Coordinates of C-alpha atoms and ligand atoms in Angstrom, one line a residue:
M28 CA 60.0 -109.3 114.2
P29 CA 62.4 -107.9 111.6
E30 CA 62.2 -104.2 111.2
I31 CA 60.6 -103.2 107.9
V32 CA 62.9 -100.7 106.2
K33 CA 61.0 -98.3 104.0
P34 CA 62.5 -97.5 100.6
T35 CA 63.9 -94.1 100.0
I36 CA 64.1 -91.8 97.0
T37 CA 67.3 -89.7 96.6
Y38 CA 67.1 -86.5 94.5
T39 CA 70.6 -86.1 93.4
G40 CA 70.4 -82.5 92.1
I41 CA 69.3 -81.1 95.5
N42 CA 70.9 -83.9 97.6
Q43 CA 67.7 -84.7 99.4
Q44 CA 66.5 -88.1 100.6
I45 CA 62.9 -88.8 101.4
P46 CA 61.1 -92.0 102.6
Y47 CA 58.8 -93.7 100.0
D48 CA 56.0 -94.2 102.5
D49 CA 53.1 -95.0 100.2
P50 CA 53.6 -97.8 97.7
D51 CA 50.4 -96.6 95.9
A52 CA 51.9 -93.1 95.2
T53 CA 53.8 -92.5 92.0
I54 CA 57.2 -90.9 92.2
L55 CA 55.6 -87.6 91.2
E56 CA 53.0 -87.8 93.9
T57 CA 55.8 -88.5 96.4
S58 CA 57.7 -85.5 95.3
I59 CA 54.7 -83.3 95.7
S60 CA 53.7 -84.6 99.1
N61 CA 57.2 -83.9 100.3
Q62 CA 57.1 -80.4 98.8
I63 CA 59.9 -81.1 96.3
P64 CA 59.2 -78.9 93.2
H65 CA 58.5 -81.3 90.4
L66 CA 57.0 -80.0 87.2
H67 CA 53.8 -81.8 86.1
E68 CA 52.1 -79.7 83.5
C69 CA 49.4 -82.2 82.5
G70 CA 48.7 -83.2 86.1
G71 CA 50.2 -86.7 86.0
N72 CA 48.4 -87.8 82.8
G73 CA 51.4 -89.0 80.9
Q74 CA 50.9 -86.4 78.2
C75 CA 53.3 -83.5 78.7
T76 CA 56.6 -85.3 79.7
T77 CA 57.6 -82.4 82.0
C78 CA 57.8 -84.7 85.0
R79 CA 60.5 -86.8 83.4
I80 CA 63.4 -88.0 85.5
R81 CA 66.7 -89.7 84.9
V82 CA 67.3 -92.7 87.1
I83 CA 70.8 -92.7 88.4
D84 CA 70.6 -95.8 90.6
G85 CA 68.1 -98.5 91.5
H86 CA 66.6 -99.0 88.1
S87 CA 65.4 -102.5 88.9
N88 CA 63.4 -101.2 91.9
L89 CA 61.0 -99.3 89.6
S90 CA 57.7 -100.5 88.1
Q91 CA 57.6 -101.4 84.4
R92 CA 56.7 -98.7 81.9
T93 CA 53.0 -98.1 81.4
F94 CA 51.5 -98.2 77.9
K95 CA 51.5 -94.4 77.8
E96 CA 55.1 -94.3 78.8
I97 CA 56.1 -96.9 76.3
E98 CA 54.6 -94.9 73.5
T99 CA 56.2 -91.6 74.6
A100 CA 59.6 -93.2 75.2
R101 CA 59.5 -94.8 71.7
A102 CA 58.4 -91.6 69.9
R103 CA 61.2 -89.6 71.6
K104 CA 63.8 -92.3 71.4
W105 CA 64.5 -92.2 75.2
D106 CA 67.1 -94.6 76.7
P107 CA 65.8 -96.8 79.6
S108 CA 67.2 -94.4 82.2
I109 CA 64.6 -91.8 81.4
R110 CA 61.2 -92.3 83.1
L111 CA 58.0 -90.4 83.5
A112 CA 57.6 -89.8 87.3
C113 CA 53.9 -89.7 87.0
Q114 CA 53.8 -93.2 85.6
T115 CA 56.4 -94.8 87.8
Y116 CA 56.3 -96.5 91.3
A117 CA 59.3 -97.5 93.4
K118 CA 59.7 -100.9 95.1
G119 CA 63.1 -100.2 96.7
D120 CA 65.7 -97.4 96.9
V121 CA 66.2 -95.2 93.9
S122 CA 68.3 -92.2 93.1
I123 CA 66.8 -89.8 90.5
E124 CA 67.4 -86.5 88.9
R125 CA 64.5 -84.2 87.7
L126 CA 65.2 -83.1 84.2
V127 CA 62.9 -80.3 83.3
W128 CA 63.1 -77.0 85.3
T129 CA 62.4 -73.9 83.3
S130 CA 60.1 -72.7 80.5
A131 CA 63.2 -72.8 78.2
E132 CA 63.6 -76.5 79.0
I133 CA 59.9 -77.2 78.5
N134 CA 60.0 -75.5 75.1
K135 CA 63.1 -77.4 74.1
L136 CA 61.0 -80.6 74.5
Q137 CA 59.5 -79.7 71.1
L138 CA 62.8 -80.4 69.5
E139 CA 62.5 -84.1 70.3
T140 CA 59.9 -84.4 67.5
I141 CA 62.3 -82.9 64.9
P142 CA 64.0 -85.4 62.6
E143 CA 67.7 -86.1 63.0
G144 CA 70.0 -86.1 60.0
S145 CA 67.2 -85.0 57.7
A146 CA 64.9 -82.0 57.4
E147 CA 61.1 -81.9 57.3
E148 CA 58.8 -79.3 56.0
R149 CA 56.8 -77.5 58.8
R150 CA 54.5 -74.5 58.9
I151 CA 55.8 -72.1 61.4
A152 CA 55.8 -68.4 62.4
I153 CA 59.3 -66.9 62.3
L154 CA 60.2 -63.8 64.4
F155 CA 63.4 -61.8 63.8
C156 CA 64.3 -59.1 66.3
D157 CA 67.1 -56.8 65.6
I158 CA 68.7 -54.9 68.5
R159 CA 70.1 -51.5 67.6
N160 CA 72.7 -49.5 69.6
F161 CA 73.8 -52.7 71.2
T162 CA 77.3 -52.9 69.8
K163 CA 77.8 -49.3 70.8
M164 CA 77.0 -50.2 74.4
A165 CA 79.5 -53.1 74.3
L166 CA 82.2 -50.8 73.1
N167 CA 81.5 -47.9 75.5
N168 CA 81.2 -49.7 78.8
N169 CA 83.4 -51.8 81.1
T170 CA 83.1 -55.6 80.9
F171 CA 81.2 -56.1 84.2
D172 CA 78.5 -53.7 83.2
V173 CA 78.2 -55.2 79.8
A174 CA 77.9 -58.7 81.1
H175 CA 75.2 -57.6 83.6
I176 CA 73.2 -55.8 81.0
L177 CA 73.6 -58.5 78.4
N178 CA 72.2 -61.0 80.9
R179 CA 69.3 -58.8 81.8
F180 CA 68.7 -58.1 78.1
Y181 CA 68.7 -61.7 77.0
T182 CA 66.3 -62.6 79.8
V183 CA 63.8 -59.9 79.1
I184 CA 63.9 -60.4 75.3
G185 CA 64.0 -64.2 75.5
D186 CA 61.2 -64.7 78.1
P187 CA 58.4 -63.4 75.8
I188 CA 59.4 -66.1 73.2
L189 CA 59.3 -68.8 75.9
Y190 CA 56.1 -67.6 77.5
N191 CA 54.4 -68.0 74.2
N192 CA 55.4 -71.5 73.5
G193 CA 58.2 -70.4 71.1
I194 CA 61.7 -71.7 70.7
I195 CA 64.7 -69.4 70.8
Y196 CA 66.4 -70.5 67.6
Q197 CA 69.5 -68.4 67.7
Y198 CA 71.2 -65.3 68.9
V199 CA 73.2 -64.0 66.0
G200 CA 75.2 -60.9 66.7
D201 CA 72.6 -58.2 67.3
E202 CA 69.7 -60.4 66.4
I203 CA 67.4 -63.0 68.1
V204 CA 65.3 -65.4 66.2
G205 CA 62.2 -67.1 67.6
L206 CA 60.1 -70.0 66.1
F207 CA 56.5 -70.7 66.9
G208 CA 54.7 -73.9 66.0
V209 CA 57.7 -76.1 65.5
S210 CA 55.8 -79.2 66.8
G211 CA 52.6 -78.3 65.0
G212 CA 49.5 -76.5 66.0
M213 CA 47.1 -74.1 64.3
R214 CA 48.4 -71.3 62.1
E215 CA 46.2 -68.7 64.0
K216 CA 47.6 -69.7 67.3
N217 CA 51.2 -69.8 66.2
C218 CA 50.9 -66.4 64.6
A219 CA 49.1 -64.9 67.6
D220 CA 51.9 -66.4 69.9
A221 CA 54.6 -64.7 67.8
I222 CA 52.8 -61.3 67.9
R223 CA 52.3 -61.6 71.6
A224 CA 56.0 -62.3 72.0
A225 CA 56.9 -59.4 69.7
L226 CA 54.8 -57.0 71.8
G227 CA 56.2 -58.5 75.0
M228 CA 59.8 -57.9 73.8
Y229 CA 59.1 -54.4 72.7
Y230 CA 57.6 -53.4 76.0
A231 CA 60.3 -55.2 78.0
I232 CA 63.0 -53.3 76.2
E233 CA 61.1 -50.0 76.7
R234 CA 61.0 -50.8 80.4
L235 CA 64.7 -51.8 80.4
N236 CA 65.5 -48.4 78.8
R237 CA 63.4 -46.5 81.3
M238 CA 64.4 -48.3 84.5
E239 CA 67.9 -49.8 84.1
L240 CA 69.7 -48.3 81.1
V241 CA 69.2 -44.6 82.1
D242 CA 72.4 -44.8 84.1
F243 CA 74.3 -46.0 81.0
D244 CA 73.0 -43.1 79.0
L245 CA 71.8 -45.6 76.5
T246 CA 68.5 -46.4 74.7
I247 CA 68.2 -49.8 73.0
R248 CA 65.9 -49.8 70.0
T249 CA 64.4 -52.9 68.4
G250 CA 63.0 -53.8 65.1
I251 CA 60.8 -56.9 64.8
G252 CA 59.6 -58.8 61.7
I253 CA 57.3 -61.8 61.6
N254 CA 56.4 -64.1 58.8
F255 CA 54.6 -67.4 58.5
G256 CA 55.2 -70.1 56.0
K257 CA 56.7 -73.5 55.2
A258 CA 60.3 -74.0 56.3
Y259 CA 62.6 -77.1 56.4
I260 CA 63.5 -78.1 60.0
G261 CA 65.9 -80.7 61.1
K262 CA 68.8 -81.5 63.4
L263 CA 71.8 -81.3 61.1
G264 CA 75.5 -81.1 61.3
H265 CA 78.4 -83.2 62.5
P266 CA 77.2 -86.6 63.9
K267 CA 78.5 -85.6 67.4
H268 CA 77.2 -82.1 67.3
K269 CA 73.8 -81.8 65.5
Q270 CA 72.1 -78.5 65.7
L271 CA 68.6 -77.3 64.9
A272 CA 68.6 -75.9 61.4
V273 CA 65.7 -74.0 59.9
V274 CA 65.9 -73.0 56.2
G275 CA 63.6 -71.8 53.5
D276 CA 62.3 -68.7 51.8
P277 CA 59.9 -67.7 54.7
V278 CA 62.9 -67.5 57.0
N279 CA 64.8 -65.1 54.7
T280 CA 61.7 -63.1 54.1
A281 CA 61.2 -62.7 57.9
S282 CA 64.7 -61.3 58.2
R283 CA 64.0 -58.8 55.4
I284 CA 60.7 -57.7 56.9
Q285 CA 62.6 -57.0 60.1
D286 CA 65.1 -54.9 58.2
Y287 CA 62.3 -52.9 56.6
N288 CA 61.4 -51.4 60.0
K289 CA 64.4 -49.1 59.5
T290 CA 63.0 -47.7 56.2
A291 CA 59.5 -47.5 57.5
G292 CA 60.3 -46.1 60.9
T293 CA 58.3 -48.8 62.6
N294 CA 58.9 -51.2 65.5
I295 CA 56.9 -54.3 64.6
L296 CA 56.0 -55.4 61.0
I297 CA 54.2 -58.6 60.0
S298 CA 53.6 -60.1 56.6
D299 CA 50.3 -60.6 54.8
S300 CA 50.4 -64.4 55.7
V301 CA 50.5 -63.6 59.4
Y302 CA 47.9 -60.8 59.1
R303 CA 45.5 -63.1 57.2
A304 CA 45.8 -65.9 59.8
L305 CA 44.3 -63.7 62.5
P306 CA 40.6 -62.8 63.0
D307 CA 39.3 -59.3 62.2
G308 CA 39.4 -57.0 65.1
F309 CA 42.3 -58.8 66.8
L310 CA 45.2 -56.4 66.1
D311 CA 45.6 -52.6 66.2
I312 CA 47.2 -52.0 62.9
G313 CA 49.1 -48.8 62.1
K314 CA 50.6 -48.1 58.7
T315 CA 50.5 -50.6 55.8
F316 CA 53.1 -50.9 53.1
E317 CA 53.4 -52.6 49.7
V318 CA 57.1 -53.1 49.2
Q319 CA 59.6 -55.0 47.1
L320 CA 61.8 -56.7 49.6
S321 CA 65.4 -57.4 48.4
G322 CA 65.7 -60.7 46.5
R323 CA 62.0 -60.9 45.6
D324 CA 60.3 -60.2 42.3
E325 CA 56.8 -59.5 43.5
N326 CA 55.6 -56.9 46.1
T327 CA 55.0 -57.9 49.7
K328 CA 52.3 -56.4 51.8
L329 CA 53.4 -55.4 55.3
F330 CA 51.4 -54.3 58.4
E331 CA 52.6 -52.3 61.3
V332 CA 51.4 -53.9 64.6
K333 CA 50.7 -51.4 67.4
G334 CA 49.0 -53.7 69.9
F335 CA 45.8 -55.7 70.4
L336 CA 42.4 -54.1 69.8
E337 CA 40.8 -55.8 72.7
Q338 CA 42.3 -56.7 76.1
D339 CA 44.6 -59.7 75.7
I340 CA 44.7 -61.4 79.1
Q341 CA 47.8 -63.6 78.4
F342 CA 49.7 -60.5 77.3
Q343 CA 48.8 -58.5 80.3
L344 CA 49.7 -61.3 82.7
Q345 CA 53.0 -62.0 80.9
S346 CA 54.0 -58.4 80.9
S347 CA 53.5 -58.0 84.7
L348 CA 54.7 -61.4 86.0
D349 CA 58.4 -60.6 86.1
Y350 CA 57.7 -57.4 88.0
L351 CA 55.3 -59.0 90.4
L352 CA 57.5 -61.9 91.3
R353 CA 60.8 -59.9 91.4
N354 CA 60.9 -60.8 95.1
E355 CA 59.0 -64.1 95.4
E356 CA 59.5 -64.4 99.1
E357 CA 58.0 -61.1 99.8
F358 CA 55.1 -61.8 97.5
A359 CA 54.3 -65.1 99.2
A360 CA 54.7 -63.7 102.7
E361 CA 52.3 -60.9 102.1
F362 CA 49.8 -63.3 100.4
Y363 CA 49.8 -65.8 103.3
D364 CA 49.4 -62.9 105.9
R365 CA 46.4 -61.8 104.0
V366 CA 44.9 -65.3 103.8
F367 CA 45.3 -65.8 107.5
E368 CA 43.9 -62.4 108.3
I369 CA 40.7 -63.0 106.3
S370 CA 40.3 -66.6 107.4
P371 CA 42.4 -67.5 110.5
E372 CA 41.2 -71.1 110.6
T373 CA 43.0 -71.9 107.4
R374 CA 46.3 -71.7 109.2
T375 CA 45.9 -75.2 110.6
L376 CA 45.7 -76.6 107.1
F377 CA 49.3 -75.8 106.4
K378 CA 51.5 -78.5 107.9
K379 CA 54.8 -77.7 106.4
N380 CA 57.3 -74.9 106.3
M381 CA 55.7 -71.7 105.0
K382 CA 58.8 -70.6 103.2
D383 CA 58.9 -73.7 101.0
Q384 CA 55.1 -73.4 100.6
G385 CA 55.5 -69.8 99.4
R386 CA 58.1 -70.9 96.9
L387 CA 55.8 -73.6 95.5
L388 CA 52.9 -71.2 95.2
T389 CA 54.9 -68.5 93.3
H390 CA 56.5 -71.2 91.1
M391 CA 53.0 -72.5 90.3
L392 CA 51.7 -69.0 89.5
G393 CA 54.6 -68.6 87.0
A394 CA 53.9 -72.0 85.5
I395 CA 50.2 -71.3 85.2
V396 CA 50.8 -68.0 83.3
Y397 CA 53.2 -69.8 81.1
S398 CA 50.9 -72.8 80.4
L399 CA 48.1 -70.5 79.3
S400 CA 49.9 -70.6 76.0
R401 CA 49.4 -74.4 76.0
P402 CA 45.8 -74.8 77.2
E403 CA 45.7 -78.5 76.3
N404 CA 47.6 -79.3 79.4
L405 CA 46.3 -76.6 81.7
K406 CA 42.9 -78.1 82.6
L407 CA 44.5 -81.5 83.5
G408 CA 47.1 -79.8 85.6
L409 CA 44.5 -77.8 87.5
R410 CA 42.3 -80.8 88.1
F411 CA 45.3 -82.6 89.7
L412 CA 46.0 -79.5 91.8
G413 CA 42.3 -79.3 92.8
E414 CA 42.2 -83.0 93.8
S415 CA 45.4 -82.7 95.9
H416 CA 44.0 -79.6 97.6
S417 CA 40.9 -81.5 98.5
R418 CA 43.1 -84.0 100.3
Y419 CA 44.8 -81.2 102.2
G420 CA 41.4 -80.3 103.6
V421 CA 40.7 -77.3 101.4
T422 CA 37.0 -76.8 100.8
E423 CA 35.0 -74.8 98.2
A424 CA 34.6 -71.9 100.6
H425 CA 38.4 -71.4 100.8
Y426 CA 38.8 -70.5 97.2
P427 CA 37.2 -67.0 97.3
V428 CA 39.5 -66.2 100.3
V429 CA 42.6 -67.1 98.3
L430 CA 41.3 -65.2 95.3
Q431 CA 40.7 -62.1 97.4
A432 CA 44.2 -62.4 99.1
L433 CA 46.0 -62.9 95.8
M434 CA 44.2 -60.0 94.2
A435 CA 45.0 -57.7 97.1
T436 CA 48.7 -58.8 97.0
I437 CA 48.9 -58.3 93.3
E438 CA 47.4 -54.8 93.5
N439 CA 49.8 -53.8 96.2
K440 CA 52.9 -55.3 94.6
L441 CA 52.1 -53.7 91.2
G442 CA 52.1 -50.3 92.8
E443 CA 52.7 -47.6 90.2
F444 CA 52.3 -50.2 87.4
S445 CA 48.8 -51.1 88.5
S446 CA 46.0 -50.3 86.1
P447 CA 42.3 -51.4 85.9
E448 CA 43.1 -53.5 82.7
L449 CA 46.0 -55.3 84.4
L450 CA 43.9 -56.0 87.6
S451 CA 41.0 -57.2 85.5
A452 CA 43.3 -59.5 83.5
W453 CA 44.6 -61.1 86.7
R454 CA 41.1 -61.4 88.2
T455 CA 39.8 -63.2 85.1
A456 CA 42.7 -65.6 85.0
L457 CA 42.8 -66.3 88.7
S458 CA 39.0 -66.8 88.8
M459 CA 39.3 -69.3 86.0
I460 CA 42.0 -71.1 87.9
T461 CA 40.2 -71.2 91.3
D462 CA 36.9 -72.1 89.6
E463 CA 38.6 -75.0 87.9
M464 CA 40.3 -76.3 91.0
R465 CA 37.2 -75.8 93.2
Q466 CA 35.2 -78.2 91.2
F467 CA 37.3 -81.0 92.6
S468 CA 36.7 -80.1 96.3
K469 CA 34.8 -82.6 98.3
Ligands
HEM20 C1 45.1 -70.2 92.9 C2 44.9 -71.3 93.6 C3 46.0 -72.1 94.3 C4 47.2 -72.4 93.8 C5 47.8 -72.1 92.5 C6 47.8 -73.2 94.8 C7 49.1 -73.8 94.8 C8 49.6 -74.7 95.7 C9 50.8 -75.5 95.4 C10 51.6 -75.5 94.2 C11 50.9 -76.3 96.5 C12 52.1 -77.4 96.7 C13 51.6 -78.8 96.7 C14 50.9 -79.3 95.5 O1 51.4 -79.1 94.4 O2 49.8 -79.9 95.6 C15 49.9 -76.1 97.4 C16 49.7 -76.7 98.6 C17 48.7 -76.3 99.6 N1 47.7 -75.3 99.4 FE1 47.4 -74.3 97.7 N2 47.0 -73.3 95.9 C18 45.8 -72.6 95.6 C19 44.7 -72.5 96.4 C20 44.7 -72.9 97.8 C21 43.5 -72.7 98.7 C22 42.2 -72.0 98.3 C23 43.9 -73.1 99.9 C24 43.1 -73.1 101.2 C25 43.4 -72.3 102.1 C26 45.2 -73.7 99.7 C27 45.9 -74.4 100.7 C28 47.0 -75.3 100.5 C29 47.4 -76.2 101.5 C30 46.9 -76.5 102.9 C31 48.5 -76.9 100.9 C32 49.4 -78.0 101.5 C33 50.4 -77.4 102.4 C34 51.0 -78.4 103.4 O3 50.9 -79.6 103.2 O4 51.5 -77.9 104.4 N3 45.6 -73.6 98.4 N4 49.1 -75.1 96.9
FES21 S1 53.6 -86.6 81.7 FE1 53.9 -86.7 83.8 S2 52.9 -84.9 84.5 FE2 52.6 -84.8 82.4

């Protein structure tokens, strides 16, 4: 009898080779069952494109594109080497590379829907954030310190844009510009996303000042302006180097609103068009202004944003995630210790290396918090996760155990930052996640 050689999948980025045991499993399912992190926001439903791969070798060993994949590939002008792992099966050896890793990359996927060589009118929320005292810091400190702080700074200030489904349009000098709603969506959501990002940036900078910049004898101040309106968006420029360009009156106005913070002595200002998009009782508004911004004939109404009037769960989770997962390994180790203490029999369910398992869990928590800003994919993703857990032998009764262990770990890790509001936000979100997954237990 000739020996049957099983095909293999090679992941070029991490240089790992795994056998393709089950011909009925897609490439995505094979990654997951081998604990290779592979984003799949919509749970393998061919909708989100985060599972996309580039095929380096063995193209002819792959199944044909499904209808869903044909449509996606056509709309986004993909070349044949790009495939959706959740729609693709292998018949022989293949080498692949996973293409989407971070929230920044997921957000950039929105750019694929933007026309090339021409501009299209889209209704978007535009956020300008000005960073004061920044140049002073660059001049007064040595290069290593500046580079370190710059990196920290761009992370804490960029993450809130990305967590809220925004795109970082540009960093210009002391300014960062975020766009919300580039690929469509409701005005209310796009404006709420921009405000959540603004508050996230403001608190992140406050924390940076308090915890990391004290040694530099420096306090960074920010001024944020948000406007909503129709702007022209396109990928324009040299044929070999096209860049995202966003132009129009609302963009200039957003910049001027930001500037007005200096006169008004405020931190976050929004225009009337943002304010009107949001329901009554949503925002805690401070002062209001009626001003003539430079370059405009008529007066513009501006509103100072101080926070949300009611608890905003997404905001609470986003603002604590970075702190909670600052040491992912420790978080995961404590969590699993607690699970096994409450329910020792669950230990036998875990077949693989607990360190990799921990990495996957914390990665997934981050992805879930992030995808709360894109709820259309979240439910599908959780259904997929619930079904795979049912196959691992997880039953309905296990979910409350995990919820209890996660909450205890979160409370302990939050330490001095813990508060009843923060814990209740985490409990609400995690209960929703576990309830959703639990429905798919056998
Ligand atoms: C908040 C809810 C949960 C989340 C976010 C979560 C996340 C994950 C992730 C990301 C994986 C990696 C594989 C995959 O993507 O399918 C995984 C695997 C696994 N999870 Fe969970 N999980 C949750 C609840 C639970 C519960 C309630 C149990 C039961 C004790 C459990 C036990 C397992 C087991 C046994 C595996 C497979 C490990 C192996 O094959 O060795 N999980 N989980
Ligand atoms: S398109 Fe494959 S997981 Fe969403």
